[in-house]
Coordinates of C-alpha atoms and ligand atoms in Angstrom, one line a residue:
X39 CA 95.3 10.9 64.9
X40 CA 92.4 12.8 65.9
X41 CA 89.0 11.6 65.9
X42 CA 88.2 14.8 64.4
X43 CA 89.9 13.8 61.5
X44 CA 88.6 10.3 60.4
X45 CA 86.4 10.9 57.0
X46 CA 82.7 11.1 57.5
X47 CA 81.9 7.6 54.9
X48 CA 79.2 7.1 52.4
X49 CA 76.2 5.7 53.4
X50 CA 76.2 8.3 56.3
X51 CA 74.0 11.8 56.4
X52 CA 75.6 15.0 55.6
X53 CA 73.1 17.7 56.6
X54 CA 72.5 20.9 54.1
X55 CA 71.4 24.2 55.3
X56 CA 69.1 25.8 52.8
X57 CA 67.2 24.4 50.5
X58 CA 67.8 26.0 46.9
X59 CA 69.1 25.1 43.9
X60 CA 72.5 25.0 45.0
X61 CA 71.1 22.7 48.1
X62 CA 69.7 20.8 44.9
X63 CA 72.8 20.0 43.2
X64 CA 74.5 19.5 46.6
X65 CA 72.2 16.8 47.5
X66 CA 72.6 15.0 43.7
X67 CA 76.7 15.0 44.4
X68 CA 76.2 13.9 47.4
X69 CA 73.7 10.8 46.8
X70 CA 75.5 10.1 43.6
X71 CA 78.6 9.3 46.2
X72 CA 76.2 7.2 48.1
X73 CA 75.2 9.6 51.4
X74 CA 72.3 10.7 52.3
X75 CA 71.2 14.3 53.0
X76 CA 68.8 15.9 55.8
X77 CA 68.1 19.4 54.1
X78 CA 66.8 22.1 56.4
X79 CA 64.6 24.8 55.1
X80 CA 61.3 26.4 56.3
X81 CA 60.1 26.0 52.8
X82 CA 57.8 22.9 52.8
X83 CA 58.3 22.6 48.8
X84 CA 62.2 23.6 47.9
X85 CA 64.4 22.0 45.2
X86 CA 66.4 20.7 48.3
X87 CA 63.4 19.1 49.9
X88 CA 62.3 17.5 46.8
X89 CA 65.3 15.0 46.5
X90 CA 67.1 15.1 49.9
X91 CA 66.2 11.7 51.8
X92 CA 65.3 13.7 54.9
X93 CA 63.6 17.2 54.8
X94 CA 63.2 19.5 58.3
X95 CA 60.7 21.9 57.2
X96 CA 62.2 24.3 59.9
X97 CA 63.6 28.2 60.4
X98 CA 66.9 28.1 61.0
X99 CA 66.9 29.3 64.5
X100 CA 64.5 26.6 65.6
X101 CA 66.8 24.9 68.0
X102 CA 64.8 21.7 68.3
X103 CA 65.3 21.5 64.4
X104 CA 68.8 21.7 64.6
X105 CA 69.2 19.3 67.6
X106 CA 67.5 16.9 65.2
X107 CA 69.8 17.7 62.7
X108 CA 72.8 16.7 65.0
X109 CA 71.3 14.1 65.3
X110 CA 71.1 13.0 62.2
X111 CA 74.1 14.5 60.9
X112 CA 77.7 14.0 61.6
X113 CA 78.7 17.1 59.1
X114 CA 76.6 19.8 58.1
X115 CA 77.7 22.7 54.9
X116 CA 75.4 25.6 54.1
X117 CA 74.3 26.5 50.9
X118 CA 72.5 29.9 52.3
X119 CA 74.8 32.3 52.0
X120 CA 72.9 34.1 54.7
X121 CA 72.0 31.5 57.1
X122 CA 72.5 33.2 60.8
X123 CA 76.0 32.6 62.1
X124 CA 74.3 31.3 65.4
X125 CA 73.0 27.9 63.3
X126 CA 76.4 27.5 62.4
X127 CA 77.7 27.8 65.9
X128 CA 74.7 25.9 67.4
X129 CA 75.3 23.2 65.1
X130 CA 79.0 22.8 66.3
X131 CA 78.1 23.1 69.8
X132 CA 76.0 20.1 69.5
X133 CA 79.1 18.2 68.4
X134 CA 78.5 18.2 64.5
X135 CA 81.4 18.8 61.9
X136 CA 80.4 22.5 60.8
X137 CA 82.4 23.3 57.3
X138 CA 82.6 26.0 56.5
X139 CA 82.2 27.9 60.0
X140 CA 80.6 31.2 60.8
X141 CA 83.5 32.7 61.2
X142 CA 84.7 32.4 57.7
X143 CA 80.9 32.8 56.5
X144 CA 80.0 35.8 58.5
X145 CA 82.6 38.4 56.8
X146 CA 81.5 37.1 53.5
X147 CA 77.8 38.0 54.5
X148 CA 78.6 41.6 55.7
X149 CA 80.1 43.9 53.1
X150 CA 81.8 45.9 55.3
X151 CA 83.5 43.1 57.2
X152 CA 84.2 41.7 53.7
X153 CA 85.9 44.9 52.5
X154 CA 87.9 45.3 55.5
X155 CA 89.3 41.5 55.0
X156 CA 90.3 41.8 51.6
X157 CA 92.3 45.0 52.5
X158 CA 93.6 43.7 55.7
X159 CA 95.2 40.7 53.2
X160 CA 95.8 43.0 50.3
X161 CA 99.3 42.8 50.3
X162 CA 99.4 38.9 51.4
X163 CA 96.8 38.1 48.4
X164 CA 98.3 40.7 45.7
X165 CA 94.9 41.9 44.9
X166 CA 92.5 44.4 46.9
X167 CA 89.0 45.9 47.1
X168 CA 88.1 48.7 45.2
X169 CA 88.0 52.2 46.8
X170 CA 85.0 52.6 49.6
X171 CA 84.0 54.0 52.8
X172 CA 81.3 52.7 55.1
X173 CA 77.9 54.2 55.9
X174 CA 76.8 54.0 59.5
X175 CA 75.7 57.0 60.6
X176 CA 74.5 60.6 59.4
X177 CA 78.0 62.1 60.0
X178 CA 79.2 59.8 57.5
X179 CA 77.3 60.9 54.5
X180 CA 79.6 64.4 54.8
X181 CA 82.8 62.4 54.9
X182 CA 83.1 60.7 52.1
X183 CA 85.7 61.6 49.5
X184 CA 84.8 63.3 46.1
X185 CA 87.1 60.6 44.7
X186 CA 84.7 57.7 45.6
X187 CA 82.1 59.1 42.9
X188 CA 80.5 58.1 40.7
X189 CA 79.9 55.6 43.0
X190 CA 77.3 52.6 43.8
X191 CA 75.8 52.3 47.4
X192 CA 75.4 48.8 48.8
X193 CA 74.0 47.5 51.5
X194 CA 76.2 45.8 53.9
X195 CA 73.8 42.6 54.0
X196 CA 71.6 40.7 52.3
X197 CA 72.4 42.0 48.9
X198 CA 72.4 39.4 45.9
X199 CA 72.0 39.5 42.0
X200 CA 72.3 42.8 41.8
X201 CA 69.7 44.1 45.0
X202 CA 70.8 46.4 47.6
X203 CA 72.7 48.6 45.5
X204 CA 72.1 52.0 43.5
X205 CA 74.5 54.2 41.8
X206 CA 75.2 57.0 43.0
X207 CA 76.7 59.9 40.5
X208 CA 77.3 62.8 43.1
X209 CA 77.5 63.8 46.7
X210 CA 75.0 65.4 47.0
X211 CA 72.4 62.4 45.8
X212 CA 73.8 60.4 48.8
X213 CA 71.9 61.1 51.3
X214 CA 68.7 60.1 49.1
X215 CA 70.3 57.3 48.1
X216 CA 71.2 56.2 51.9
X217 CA 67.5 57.0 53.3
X218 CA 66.0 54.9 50.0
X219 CA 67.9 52.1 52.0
X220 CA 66.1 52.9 55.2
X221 CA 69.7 54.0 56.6
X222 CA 70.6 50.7 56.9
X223 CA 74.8 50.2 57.1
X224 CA 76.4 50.4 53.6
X225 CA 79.3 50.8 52.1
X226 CA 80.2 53.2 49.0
X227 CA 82.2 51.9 46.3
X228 CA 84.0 54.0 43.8
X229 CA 82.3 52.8 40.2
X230 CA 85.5 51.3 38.8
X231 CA 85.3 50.9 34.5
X232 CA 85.3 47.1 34.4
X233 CA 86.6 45.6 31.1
X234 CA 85.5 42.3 31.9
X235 CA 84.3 40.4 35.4
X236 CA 85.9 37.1 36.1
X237 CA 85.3 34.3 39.4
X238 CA 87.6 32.5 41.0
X239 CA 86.4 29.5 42.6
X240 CA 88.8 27.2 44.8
X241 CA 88.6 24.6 47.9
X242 CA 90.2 23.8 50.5
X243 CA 89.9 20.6 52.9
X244 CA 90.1 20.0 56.7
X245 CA 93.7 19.1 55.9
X246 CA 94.8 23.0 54.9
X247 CA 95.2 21.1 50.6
X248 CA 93.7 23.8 47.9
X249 CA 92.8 23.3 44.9
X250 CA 91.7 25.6 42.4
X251 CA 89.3 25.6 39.2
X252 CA 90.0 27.3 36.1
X253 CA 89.3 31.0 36.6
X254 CA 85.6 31.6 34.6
X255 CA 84.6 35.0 32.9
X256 CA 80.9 36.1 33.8
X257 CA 78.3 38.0 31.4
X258 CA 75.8 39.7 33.8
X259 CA 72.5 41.2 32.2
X260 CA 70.7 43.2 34.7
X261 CA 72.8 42.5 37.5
X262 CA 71.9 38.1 37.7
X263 CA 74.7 36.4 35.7
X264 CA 74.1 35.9 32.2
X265 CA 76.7 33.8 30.9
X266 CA 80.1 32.1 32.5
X267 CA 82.7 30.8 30.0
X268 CA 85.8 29.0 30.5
X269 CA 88.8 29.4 30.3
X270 CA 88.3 32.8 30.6
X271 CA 88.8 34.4 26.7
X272 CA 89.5 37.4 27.6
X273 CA 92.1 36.8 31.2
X274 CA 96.2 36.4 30.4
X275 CA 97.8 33.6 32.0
X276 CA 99.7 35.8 34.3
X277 CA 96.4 37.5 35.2
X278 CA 94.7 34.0 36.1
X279 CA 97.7 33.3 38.0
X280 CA 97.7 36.1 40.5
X281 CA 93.7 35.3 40.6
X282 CA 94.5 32.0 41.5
X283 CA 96.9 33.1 43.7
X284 CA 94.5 35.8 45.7
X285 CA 91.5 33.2 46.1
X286 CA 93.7 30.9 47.7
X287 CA 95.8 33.2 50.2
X288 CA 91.8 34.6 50.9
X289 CA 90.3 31.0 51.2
X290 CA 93.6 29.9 53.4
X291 CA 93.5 33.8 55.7
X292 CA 89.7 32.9 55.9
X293 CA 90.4 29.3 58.0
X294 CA 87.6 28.1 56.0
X295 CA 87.2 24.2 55.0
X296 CA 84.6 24.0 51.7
X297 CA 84.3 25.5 48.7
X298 CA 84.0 29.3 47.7
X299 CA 83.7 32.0 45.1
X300 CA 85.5 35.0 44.7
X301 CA 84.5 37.4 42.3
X302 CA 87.1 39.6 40.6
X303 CA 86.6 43.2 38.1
X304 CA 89.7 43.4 35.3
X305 CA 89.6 46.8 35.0
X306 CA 90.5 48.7 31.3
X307 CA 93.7 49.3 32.2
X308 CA 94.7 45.4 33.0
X309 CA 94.7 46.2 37.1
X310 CA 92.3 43.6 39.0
X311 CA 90.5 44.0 42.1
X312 CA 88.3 42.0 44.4
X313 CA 84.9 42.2 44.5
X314 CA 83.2 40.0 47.0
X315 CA 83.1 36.6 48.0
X316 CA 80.4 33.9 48.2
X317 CA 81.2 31.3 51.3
X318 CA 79.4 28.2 49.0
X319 CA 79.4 26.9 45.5
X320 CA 78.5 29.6 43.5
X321 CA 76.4 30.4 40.3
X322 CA 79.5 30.7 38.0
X323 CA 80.5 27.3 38.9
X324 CA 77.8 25.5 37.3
X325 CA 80.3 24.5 34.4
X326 CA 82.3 22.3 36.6
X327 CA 79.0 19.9 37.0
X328 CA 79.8 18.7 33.3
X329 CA 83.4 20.1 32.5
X330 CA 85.6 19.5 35.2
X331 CA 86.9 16.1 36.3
X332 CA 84.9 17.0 40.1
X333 CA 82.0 19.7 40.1
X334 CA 82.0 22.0 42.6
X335 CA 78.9 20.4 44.1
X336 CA 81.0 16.9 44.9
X337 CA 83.7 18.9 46.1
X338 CA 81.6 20.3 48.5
X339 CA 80.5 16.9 49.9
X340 CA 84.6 16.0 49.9
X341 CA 85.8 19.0 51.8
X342 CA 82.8 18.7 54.7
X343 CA 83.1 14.9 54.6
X344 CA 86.9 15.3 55.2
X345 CA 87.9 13.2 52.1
X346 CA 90.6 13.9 49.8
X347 CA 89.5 16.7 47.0
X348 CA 88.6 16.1 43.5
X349 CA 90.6 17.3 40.7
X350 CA 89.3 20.8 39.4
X351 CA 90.8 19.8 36.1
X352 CA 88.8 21.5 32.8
X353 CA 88.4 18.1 30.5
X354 CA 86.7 20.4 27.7
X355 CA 85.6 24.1 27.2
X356 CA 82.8 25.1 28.4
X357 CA 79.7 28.0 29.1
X358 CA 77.1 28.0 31.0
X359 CA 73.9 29.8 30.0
X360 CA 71.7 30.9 32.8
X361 CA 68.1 30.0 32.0
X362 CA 65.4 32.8 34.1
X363 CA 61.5 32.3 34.6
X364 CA 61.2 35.2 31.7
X365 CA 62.2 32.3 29.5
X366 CA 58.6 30.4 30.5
X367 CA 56.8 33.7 29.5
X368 CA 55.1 33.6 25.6
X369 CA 53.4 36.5 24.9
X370 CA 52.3 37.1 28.7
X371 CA 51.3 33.6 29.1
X372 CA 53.0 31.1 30.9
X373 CA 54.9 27.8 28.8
X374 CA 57.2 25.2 29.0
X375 CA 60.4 26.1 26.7
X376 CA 61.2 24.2 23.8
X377 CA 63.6 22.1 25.8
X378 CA 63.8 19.4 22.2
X379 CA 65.3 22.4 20.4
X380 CA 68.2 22.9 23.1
X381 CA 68.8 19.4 23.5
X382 CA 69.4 18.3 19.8
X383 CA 72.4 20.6 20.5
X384 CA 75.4 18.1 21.1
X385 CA 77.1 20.3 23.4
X386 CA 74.1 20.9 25.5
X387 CA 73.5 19.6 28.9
X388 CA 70.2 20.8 30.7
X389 CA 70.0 21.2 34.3
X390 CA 66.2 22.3 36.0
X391 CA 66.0 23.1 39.8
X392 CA 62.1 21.9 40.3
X393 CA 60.9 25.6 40.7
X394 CA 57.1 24.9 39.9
X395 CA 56.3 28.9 39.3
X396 CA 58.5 30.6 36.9
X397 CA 58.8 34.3 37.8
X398 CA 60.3 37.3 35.5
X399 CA 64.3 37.1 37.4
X400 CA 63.9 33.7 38.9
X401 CA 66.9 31.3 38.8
X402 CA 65.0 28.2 37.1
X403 CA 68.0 26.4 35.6
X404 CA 70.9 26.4 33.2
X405 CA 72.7 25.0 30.1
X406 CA 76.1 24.0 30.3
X407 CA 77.7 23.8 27.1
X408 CA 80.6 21.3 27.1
X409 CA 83.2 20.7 23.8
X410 CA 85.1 22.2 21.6
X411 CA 85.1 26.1 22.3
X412 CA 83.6 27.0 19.1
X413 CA 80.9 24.6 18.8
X414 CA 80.1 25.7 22.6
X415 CA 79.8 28.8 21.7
X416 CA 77.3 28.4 18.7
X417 CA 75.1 26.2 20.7
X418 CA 75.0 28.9 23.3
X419 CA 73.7 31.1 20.3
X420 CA 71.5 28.9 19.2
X421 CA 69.8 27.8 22.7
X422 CA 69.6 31.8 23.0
X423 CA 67.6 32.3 19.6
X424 CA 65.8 29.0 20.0
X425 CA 64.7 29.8 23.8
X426 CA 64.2 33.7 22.9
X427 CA 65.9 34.8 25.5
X428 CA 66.4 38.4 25.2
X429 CA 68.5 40.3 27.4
Ligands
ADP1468 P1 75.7 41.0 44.1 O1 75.8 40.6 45.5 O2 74.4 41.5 43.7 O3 76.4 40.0 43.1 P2 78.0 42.7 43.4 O4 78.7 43.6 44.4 O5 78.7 41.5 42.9 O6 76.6 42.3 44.1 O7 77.5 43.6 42.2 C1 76.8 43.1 41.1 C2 77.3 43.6 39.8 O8 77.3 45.0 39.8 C3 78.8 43.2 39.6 O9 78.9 41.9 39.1 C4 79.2 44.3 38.6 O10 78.8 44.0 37.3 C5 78.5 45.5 39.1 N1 79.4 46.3 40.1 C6 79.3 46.1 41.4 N2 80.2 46.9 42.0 C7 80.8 47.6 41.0 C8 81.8 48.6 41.0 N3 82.4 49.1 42.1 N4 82.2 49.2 39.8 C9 81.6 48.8 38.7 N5 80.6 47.8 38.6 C10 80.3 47.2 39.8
MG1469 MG1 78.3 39.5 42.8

């Protein structure tokens, strides 16, 4: 056998890139499995660096940072979503066990490269893109088809909860819309009428085995995800199937070894298509950290440590409430929410990610509801009314 394929064991350092709350939760799975983790993040007070054994307070093209990483670390996972494909690829060339690698992380973090891979595999995965062109140059403004609006204009990086992208009713608002963006490369995506928005997440480890989680159905208030329940109330069963079965052809086309998202639109009249995909654990995974048999977090710490997966099995129904920093605001002034209210709850669970400042938008935590799904979804209410959370 390989060398390449012995399991990296506990008690070694698996080494983080990005030092969020998904960095965070990372570096709990990971601990609670008995590693340690060496988070790098130029931020000298993240949620990573607060609990990870090691922190490199570091950008991530300081090469001297990552050669201390490799040294450190005999595997190394990203939690960024746009750390530079060149960390990635520095990383391996210093001999560490990269998973995922740039190449499957790199079309996830350019929408145009993304679009193009999910037609390429359209037929392969049973499930495509919606209707776009891409945006490169002023001769392209002129050849877009009518068809494609109303349509929303995206930019083809660093877009995320709903930034980078306008709506764009008519051609002739386009070019506006385009030069707002500071003619960056975009793409333009027909506005499809979504009856509901559902997430598929899966794995898959160095030794080609996927598994999927149960396929969650996502609320989103203002473009940040409000709400993820599961199983999905509103999906059919042969719906989750061909979801299932598009995340893993994508996840298995994609060569990639960890865990990722994919996000899907059901669209009024039952047809699905593919939105984007996140090359991490991903927001509307959260449930799995209290209603699966393995969250997404420890199987994240499986795949790149080349153990065997975890089941994704649901024990119990579940949603996840997203908790903002507008939740922290009282009249204009700044509090600590009446966490004793949410917790009496039975099906509560509470999960904080350190942020010391809460800001109007900010990701500061979430509740995951875990039982019986009506009593899940009258905590949920209640947390809402009890939190006054109103969006
Ligand atoms: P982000 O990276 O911000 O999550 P998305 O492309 O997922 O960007 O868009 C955010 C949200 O905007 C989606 O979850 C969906 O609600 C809405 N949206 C995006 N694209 C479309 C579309 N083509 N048609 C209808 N709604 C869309
Ligand atoms: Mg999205």
């Amino acid at each position: 056998m390989s060398k390449l394929l012995k399991p990296v064991l506990p008690g070694s350092y698996l080494g983080i890139l990005g030092g969020g709350q998904l960095g965070r939760m990372f570096t709990h799975a990971a601990q609670a499995m008995g590693f340690k983790v060496c988070v790098l993040d130029p931020d000298p007070s993240s949620p990573t660096g607060q609990v990870a054994d090691q922190h490199i307070q570091a950008n991530y093209d300081d090469l001297v940072a990552l050669k201390k990483m490799a040294a450190i670390c005999q595997s190394v996972s990203t939690e960024f979503e746009n750390v530079p494909a060149k960390t990635l690829d520095d990383l391996e060339a210093l001999g560490v066990y990269v998973a995922p690698t740039s190449s499957g992380v790199s079309i996830a973090q350019n929408r145009v490269a993304e679009k193009e891979f999910l037609k390429t595999w359209q037929k392969e995965a049973g499930i495509g893109p919606a209707p776009y062109c891409v945006i490169e140059s002023v001769s392209d403004l002129n050849k877009v088809p009518e068809s494609l609006f109303p349509g929303i204009l995206k930019t083809a990086r660093m877009g995320y909860d709903g930034k980078g992208q306008v709506t764009v009713h008519h051609p002739h608002e386009l070019s506006q819309a385009w030069n707002g963006f500071g003619q960056v490369v975009c793409v333009l995506e027909k506005r499809m009428n979504l009856a509901f928005e559902v997430s598929a997440l899966v794995a898959r480890g160095h030794d080609d085995e996927v598994l999927a989680y149960p396929v969650a159905q996502n609320v989103h208030k203002n473009g940040i995800l409000h709400t993820t329940t599961v199983p999905a109330p509103s999906l059919s069963a042969t719906q989750e199937e061909k979801i299932i079965g598009a995340a893993k052809e994508i996840i298995r086309r994609l060569n990639y070894v960890g865990v990722l998202c994919v996000e899907f639109f059901v669209l009024d009249g039952g047809e699905i298509v593919a939105n984007e995909i996140a090359p991490r654990p991903h927001n509307s995974g959260h449930y799995t950290q209290n209603a699966c048999i393995t969250s997404q977090f420890e199987q994240q710490v499986r795949a790149m440590a080349r153990l065997p997966l975890g089941s994704t099995e649901l024990v119990k129904p579940s949603i996840m409430l997203n908790l903002l920093g507008d939740e922290w605001f009282v009249n204009g002034q700044v509090s600590e929410p009446a966490w004793q209210e949410v917790l009496k709850l039975t099906p509560a669970k509470l999960h904080l990610y350190g942020k010391s400042e809460p800001r109007k938008g900010r990701k500061m935590g979430h509740i995951n509801f875990v039982g019986q799904s009506d009593e899940v979804q009258m905590a949920c209410e209640k947390s809402i009314q009890v939190l006054n959370i109103a969006r």
